[in-house]
Every structure is written in structure tokens, then in C-alpha cells.
mmCIF file of C-alpha atoms in Angstrom:
data_model
loop_
_atom_site.group_PDB
_atom_site.id
_atom_site.type_symbol
_atom_site.label_atom_id
_atom_site.label_comp_id
_atom_site.label_asym_id
_atom_site.label_seq_id
_atom_site.Cartn_x
_atom_site.Cartn_y
_atom_site.Cartn_z
ATOM 1 C CA MET A 21 140.176 44.874 84.188
ATOM 2 C CA ARG A 22 137.151 46.896 85.187
ATOM 3 C CA GLY A 23 138.114 49.586 87.842
ATOM 4 C CA TRP A 24 141.651 49.663 86.728
ATOM 5 C CA PRO A 25 143.464 52.740 85.262
ATOM 6 C CA LEU A 26 144.336 52.716 81.567
ATOM 7 C CA LEU A 27 147.110 54.342 79.497
ATOM 8 C CA VAL A 28 146.039 54.209 75.741
ATOM 9 C CA GLY A 29 148.619 55.168 73.179
ATOM 10 C CA VAL A 30 147.760 56.353 69.636
ATOM 11 C CA THR A 31 150.881 56.224 67.324
ATOM 12 C CA LEU A 32 151.085 58.449 64.254
ATOM 13 C CA THR A 33 153.506 57.300 61.607
ATOM 14 C CA ALA A 34 154.497 59.318 58.604
ATOM 15 C CA PRO A 35 153.856 57.377 55.271
ATOM 16 C CA GLU A 36 156.741 55.990 53.350
ATOM 17 C CA GLY A 37 157.812 58.300 50.460
ATOM 18 C CA ASN A 38 156.163 61.406 52.046
ATOM 19 C CA ASP A 39 158.454 63.968 50.533
ATOM 20 C CA GLY A 40 156.863 66.801 52.354
ATOM 21 C CA GLU A 41 157.070 65.120 55.749
ATOM 22 C CA LEU A 42 153.978 64.913 58.057
ATOM 23 C CA ALA A 43 153.459 68.366 59.778
ATOM 24 C CA LEU A 44 152.265 68.287 63.437
ATOM 25 C CA PRO A 45 150.820 70.955 65.599
ATOM 26 C CA SER A 46 153.523 72.952 67.285
ATOM 27 C CA ASP A 47 151.596 73.863 70.495
ATOM 28 C CA GLU A 48 149.344 72.041 72.969
ATOM 29 C CA LYS A 49 146.016 73.905 72.267
ATOM 30 C CA ASN A 50 146.217 72.780 68.547
ATOM 31 C CA TRP A 51 146.642 69.110 69.417
ATOM 32 C CA THR A 52 143.147 69.227 71.110
ATOM 33 C CA ASN A 53 141.563 69.525 67.814
ATOM 34 C CA ALA A 54 144.067 67.390 65.876
ATOM 35 C CA ILE A 55 143.759 64.178 67.834
ATOM 36 C CA SER A 56 140.921 62.236 69.483
ATOM 37 C CA LEU A 57 140.250 58.929 71.069
ATOM 38 C CA THR A 58 136.759 57.381 71.537
ATOM 39 C CA LEU A 59 135.609 54.189 73.148
ATOM 40 C CA ALA A 60 132.712 52.878 71.064
ATOM 41 C CA GLY A 61 130.174 50.292 72.051
ATOM 42 C CA SER A 62 128.177 47.919 69.988
ATOM 43 C CA GLY A 63 127.030 49.562 66.725
ATOM 44 C CA GLY A 64 129.696 52.146 67.019
ATOM 45 C CA THR A 65 127.861 54.249 69.564
ATOM 46 C CA PRO A 66 130.385 56.327 71.626
ATOM 47 C CA VAL A 67 130.733 55.638 75.354
ATOM 48 C CA ALA A 68 130.963 58.469 77.832
ATOM 49 C CA LEU A 69 134.419 57.966 79.243
ATOM 50 C CA ALA A 70 136.528 60.680 81.018
ATOM 51 C CA MET A 71 140.107 60.787 79.709
ATOM 52 C CA GLU A 72 142.950 63.214 79.529
ATOM 53 C CA ARG A 73 145.599 63.528 76.898
ATOM 54 C CA LEU A 74 149.114 63.723 78.207
ATOM 55 C CA PRO A 75 150.868 66.945 77.295
ATOM 56 C CA PHE A 76 154.002 66.740 75.073
ATOM 57 C CA SER A 77 157.420 67.679 76.177
ATOM 58 C CA ARG A 78 158.956 70.872 74.936
ATOM 59 C CA ALA A 79 161.273 68.772 72.769
ATOM 60 C CA ASP A 80 158.407 67.149 71.048
ATOM 61 C CA LEU A 81 156.610 70.371 70.296
ATOM 62 C CA GLY A 82 159.963 71.848 69.193
ATOM 63 C CA LYS A 83 159.896 69.331 66.280
ATOM 64 C CA PRO A 84 156.499 69.765 64.492
ATOM 65 C CA GLN A 85 157.098 67.307 61.694
ATOM 66 C CA LEU A 86 157.755 63.578 61.188
ATOM 67 C CA SER A 87 160.016 62.259 58.430
ATOM 68 C CA ALA A 88 159.027 59.140 56.342
ATOM 69 C CA LEU A 89 158.175 56.244 58.604
ATOM 70 C CA GLU A 90 159.000 58.311 61.744
ATOM 71 C CA SER A 91 156.393 57.829 64.571
ATOM 72 C CA ARG A 92 155.115 59.741 67.632
ATOM 73 C CA THR A 93 152.811 58.203 70.160
ATOM 74 C CA VAL A 94 150.065 60.406 71.780
ATOM 75 C CA TRP A 95 149.045 59.032 75.207
ATOM 76 C CA PHE A 96 145.577 59.272 76.937
ATOM 77 C CA ARG A 97 144.927 58.516 80.566
ATOM 78 C CA ILE A 98 141.754 57.027 81.860
ATOM 79 C CA ALA A 99 141.454 56.825 85.583
ATOM 80 C CA GLY A 100 140.316 53.617 87.330
ATOM 81 C CA GLU A 101 137.111 55.250 88.524
ATOM 82 C CA ALA A 102 136.123 55.865 85.007
ATOM 83 C CA THR A 103 136.315 52.131 83.864
ATOM 84 C CA ARG A 104 134.540 50.803 86.970
ATOM 85 C CA SER A 105 131.057 51.369 85.472
ATOM 86 C CA LEU A 106 131.887 49.844 82.086
ATOM 87 C CA GLY A 107 129.906 46.719 80.991
ATOM 88 C CA ALA A 108 131.649 43.729 79.568
ATOM 89 C CA GLY A 109 131.507 45.019 76.060
ATOM 90 C CA PRO A 110 132.689 44.290 73.374
ATOM 91 C CA TYR A 111 134.188 47.786 72.687
ATOM 92 C CA ARG A 112 136.413 49.345 70.114
ATOM 93 C CA TRP A 113 138.909 52.319 70.461
ATOM 94 C CA LEU A 114 138.469 54.773 67.685
ATOM 95 C CA ALA A 115 141.420 57.171 67.074
ATOM 96 C CA LYS A 116 141.190 60.106 64.727
ATOM 97 C CA PHE A 117 143.757 62.549 63.519
ATOM 98 C CA THR A 118 142.877 65.738 61.561
ATOM 99 C CA LEU A 119 145.190 68.227 60.058
ATOM 100 C CA PRO A 120 143.956 71.256 58.140
ATOM 101 C CA ALA A 121 145.527 72.372 54.946
ATOM 102 C CA PRO A 122 148.441 74.695 55.499
ATOM 103 C CA SER A 123 147.712 78.432 55.002
ATOM 104 C CA GLY A 124 150.897 78.963 53.095
ATOM 105 C CA GLY A 125 149.701 76.890 50.184
ATOM 106 C CA ALA A 126 152.452 74.210 50.478
ATOM 107 C CA GLN A 127 151.449 71.505 48.025
ATOM 108 C CA ARG A 128 153.600 68.595 49.437
ATOM 109 C CA VAL A 129 152.481 68.804 52.958
ATOM 110 C CA TRP A 130 149.836 66.292 53.856
ATOM 111 C CA SER A 131 146.507 67.499 55.187
ATOM 112 C CA GLY A 132 143.084 65.765 55.775
ATOM 113 C CA SER A 133 141.752 63.318 58.276
ATOM 114 C CA VAL A 134 142.530 59.662 59.071
ATOM 115 C CA SER A 135 141.080 57.258 61.500
ATOM 116 C CA ALA A 136 141.869 53.804 62.932
ATOM 117 C CA THR A 137 139.699 51.309 64.899
ATOM 118 C CA THR A 138 141.019 48.558 67.034
ATOM 119 C CA GLU A 139 139.903 44.964 67.378
ATOM 120 C CA PRO A 140 137.116 44.266 69.953
ATOM 121 C CA VAL A 141 138.076 44.553 73.556
ATOM 122 C CA SER A 142 136.255 43.583 76.711
ATOM 123 C CA PHE A 143 136.249 44.821 80.357
ATOM 124 C CA VAL A 144 135.962 42.095 83.100
ATOM 125 C CA ALA A 145 135.666 42.324 86.919
ATOM 126 C CA PRO A 146 138.922 41.298 88.443
ATOM 127 C CA PRO A 147 138.778 37.985 90.450
ATOM 128 C CA VAL A 148 138.536 38.084 94.281
ATOM 129 C CA PRO A 149 141.019 37.360 95.635
ATOM 130 C CA LEU A 150 143.447 38.522 92.995
ATOM 131 C CA PRO A 151 146.102 35.965 91.854
ATOM 132 C CA ALA A 152 149.616 37.097 92.476
ATOM 133 C CA ALA A 153 150.346 37.954 88.905
ATOM 134 C CA LEU A 154 147.310 40.094 88.666
ATOM 135 C CA ALA A 155 148.037 41.670 92.072
ATOM 136 C CA ARG A 156 151.361 42.713 90.696
ATOM 137 C CA ARG A 157 149.889 44.072 87.407
ATOM 138 C CA GLN A 158 147.421 46.102 89.416
ATOM 139 C CA THR A 159 150.107 47.648 91.666
ATOM 140 C CA TRP A 160 152.058 48.552 88.743
ATOM 141 C CA ALA A 161 149.034 50.088 86.994
ATOM 142 C CA GLN A 162 148.035 52.131 89.976
ATOM 143 C CA VAL A 163 151.627 53.451 90.588
ATOM 144 C CA GLU A 164 152.055 54.450 86.767
ATOM 145 C CA ASP A 165 148.586 56.142 86.867
ATOM 146 C CA LEU A 166 149.523 58.124 90.001
ATOM 147 C CA LEU A 167 152.823 59.189 88.364
ATOM 148 C CA VAL A 168 150.906 60.261 85.142
ATOM 149 C CA GLU A 169 148.418 62.241 87.278
ATOM 150 C CA ALA A 170 151.130 64.123 89.011
ATOM 151 C CA LYS A 171 152.799 64.824 85.650
ATOM 152 C CA LEU A 172 149.469 66.184 84.172
ATOM 153 C CA ILE A 173 149.036 68.539 87.212
ATOM 154 C CA ARG A 174 152.640 69.953 86.764
ATOM 155 C CA ASP A 175 152.589 70.125 83.010
ATOM 156 C CA ARG A 176 149.401 72.343 82.975
ATOM 157 C CA THR A 177 151.538 75.191 84.534
ATOM 158 C CA GLU A 178 154.812 74.634 82.668
ATOM 159 C CA GLY A 179 156.204 78.005 81.555
ATOM 160 C CA GLY A 180 153.525 79.820 83.635
ATOM 161 C CA TYR A 181 153.897 82.043 86.685
ATOM 162 C CA MET A 182 155.876 80.994 89.572
ATOM 163 C CA ASN A 183 152.864 81.033 91.984
ATOM 164 C CA ASP A 184 150.998 78.793 89.566
ATOM 165 C CA ARG A 185 153.956 76.283 89.333
ATOM 166 C CA MET A 186 154.369 76.162 93.213
ATOM 167 C CA LYS A 187 150.655 75.541 93.528
ATOM 168 C CA ALA A 188 150.912 72.703 90.953
ATOM 169 C CA ALA A 189 153.905 71.245 92.804
ATOM 170 C CA ARG A 190 151.763 71.036 96.049
ATOM 171 C CA GLN A 191 148.916 69.490 94.300
ATOM 172 C CA SER A 192 151.114 66.952 92.591
ATOM 173 C CA ALA A 193 152.578 65.858 95.985
ATOM 174 C CA GLY A 194 149.485 63.852 96.883
ATOM 175 C CA PRO A 195 149.574 61.406 93.895
ATOM 176 C CA LEU A 196 153.310 61.135 94.174
ATOM 177 C CA LEU A 197 153.135 60.170 97.847
ATOM 178 C CA ASN A 198 150.420 57.684 97.161
ATOM 179 C CA ALA A 199 152.609 56.169 94.414
ATOM 180 C CA GLU A 200 155.486 55.932 96.877
ATOM 181 C CA ARG A 201 153.266 54.311 99.460
ATOM 182 C CA LEU A 202 152.025 51.628 96.986
ATOM 183 C CA ALA A 203 155.533 50.991 95.556
ATOM 184 C CA LEU A 204 157.120 50.598 99.084
ATOM 185 C CA GLN A 205 154.338 48.380 100.232
ATOM 186 C CA TRP A 206 154.959 46.029 97.321
ATOM 187 C CA LEU A 207 158.766 46.005 97.873
ATOM 188 C CA ASP A 208 158.255 45.534 101.556
ATOM 189 C CA ALA A 209 156.134 42.347 100.779
ATOM 190 C CA HIS A 210 158.509 41.213 98.089
ATOM 191 C CA PRO A 211 162.018 42.395 99.216
ATOM 192 C CA ASP A 212 163.863 39.891 96.957
ATOM 193 C CA GLU A 213 162.259 41.296 93.739
ATOM 194 C CA ALA A 214 164.522 43.600 91.695
ATOM 195 C CA ASP A 215 161.571 44.931 89.602
ATOM 196 C CA GLY A 216 160.048 46.041 92.905
ATOM 197 C CA ALA A 217 163.126 48.224 93.718
ATOM 198 C CA VAL A 218 162.998 49.651 90.098
ATOM 199 C CA LEU A 219 159.396 50.519 90.637
ATOM 200 C CA VAL A 220 160.324 52.526 93.808
ATOM 201 C CA ALA A 221 163.292 54.104 92.101
ATOM 202 C CA ASN A 222 160.896 55.404 89.301
ATOM 203 C CA VAL A 223 158.795 57.024 91.965
ATOM 204 C CA MET A 224 161.747 58.689 93.561
ATOM 205 C CA ALA A 225 162.783 59.970 90.104
ATOM 206 C CA ALA A 226 159.363 61.480 89.527
ATOM 207 C CA GLN A 227 159.748 63.081 93.039
ATOM 208 C CA GLU A 228 163.183 64.429 91.773
ATOM 209 C CA ASP A 229 164.780 62.731 94.732
ATOM 210 C CA LYS A 230 168.004 61.607 92.942
ATOM 211 C CA THR A 231 169.709 60.247 95.997
ATOM 212 C CA ARG A 232 166.906 57.781 96.911
ATOM 213 C CA ALA A 233 166.299 56.931 93.282
ATOM 214 C CA ILE A 234 169.958 55.905 92.713
ATOM 215 C CA ALA A 235 169.907 53.967 95.965
ATOM 216 C CA TYR A 236 166.905 51.851 94.834
ATOM 217 C CA VAL A 237 168.479 51.336 91.422
ATOM 218 C CA ASN A 238 171.549 50.042 93.201
ATOM 219 C CA ARG A 239 169.326 47.810 95.389
ATOM 220 C CA ALA A 240 167.725 46.389 92.188
ATOM 221 C CA ILE A 241 171.099 45.675 90.674
ATOM 222 C CA ASP A 242 172.432 43.986 93.863
ATOM 223 C CA THR A 243 169.321 41.923 94.011
ATOM 224 C CA ASP A 244 169.530 40.776 90.491
ATOM 225 C CA VAL A 245 173.233 39.897 90.834
ATOM 226 C CA ARG A 246 172.647 37.967 94.084
ATOM 227 C CA GLN A 247 169.631 35.951 92.440
ATOM 228 C CA ARG A 248 171.743 35.186 89.278
ATOM 229 C CA SER A 249 174.645 34.030 91.461
ATOM 230 C CA ALA A 250 172.382 31.866 93.507
ATOM 231 C CA ALA A 251 170.801 30.260 90.422
ATOM 232 C CA GLY A 252 174.215 29.605 89.020
ATOM 233 C CA GLY A 253 175.412 27.942 92.169
ATOM 234 C CA THR A 254 172.312 25.830 92.243
ATOM 235 C CA ALA A 255 172.753 24.860 88.580
ATOM 236 C CA SER A 256 176.329 23.843 89.046
ATOM 237 C CA LYS A 257 175.730 21.308 91.911
#
């Protein structure tokens, strides 16, 4: 939908029978040159579209290779404001992965460049008013995008100076509070929806509020059990 945020994943998979494994960059700065994602219009013309790549976790960076058929997904975030000006299309996503030859002269380590292009995609204006199903999808997309925005802010200072990390924590509070507001609004309007309680629980977990996260998970479980029991009682009559 035009004006909605996007999370686009690019999955890298090591080829079958690749004895030397697929080597990957072991730090964030080298990933900038290794992977790219472009939105192309008709004729393959690139479209100016602001996007950010989500940083990898330390665990991912600590494993700089993929075994045969093992995969890793690289995620890109596109804010809703960036998609608002897009035309109907059609467009195609173009992903490119480039790995220079190793300096050590290893012969069985893959190097080179590979790209992949998606099927045509279109962007349409959301209907007014939104149907219930689309309103739900929009809320989930907005909450997820705000959580990703907060993660991006915090991850930029991971391992850095304490003052920088504290500043990032304050900056990430804004999107986290907005995500909480949207999730609670949805749950208040749909109190009998277990997924709504899970959505709020995910926001609380992102805020590192374990007590409230567990409380909303328990609420989701209780709601699901109650609905199943009610459905079973109805079916047995």
C-alpha cells in the first residue's frame, strides 16, 4: 500500500556442494558494500527511495560464513513517508551481493557478484475507509516499523561510549512509546483478540519491560483458551 512502511528481506543461501562455504563480511561497515537493494521502475531505471539496512546481531557477525544450503536474511527498512510518493508501477526489486576475492589466496572460497530480480510489484492507494482486515494489517505494519526504527537507533551505538548509548536510549523512546500507543489502541478496540495482546507484549519486550510483556502474553493465552472453550461448547450443543 502506498504510504505504508515496508520491511524487505534479501536472503543469501550458500550453494549446495560449496566445499569452501560462503564467506560473509565480519563487520557492519563491509556489509555496506557487500549488499544492496534497489527499486527499479519500467526499463530498469532506479527509483530514489530512502531505505536503511538493519544491523546484524553480534551473533550473526560472529559467524562470518554459511555452510552449504544455509541461509541468512538481510533486512531493509523503508519508512511509510518514502512510499507515499510512489506511482502505481510496476516496479521490481533488485538485490545484489558482491564479495571480493580473499586476500589470502584461498581457492575454494566463493567470490564475485550475484543479483536477483523480483516479479513486478505495484503500489496502490489504500481505500478510504479501510476495511477491517486492512486496518489490522496497517496497525501491525506501523507498530513493527516503529520497533525497527527504535532498534536502528540503539544498534548504531552498540559497543560505543556510555554517553552515546544513553543518548540513543532516549532517542529510541519516542518510537517505542508510539508503538505502545498504537498497539494498546488496537487492543482496547479489540479486547477479545489474542493477537492484539501478543502485539502489545512484543512492544513491551522491545522496551525491556519483562513484567508487562509476560502479563500480556498470559492475557493472550487466557483469551485463546476462553475462545476455544466457547467454540467447543457451541459445537457440542
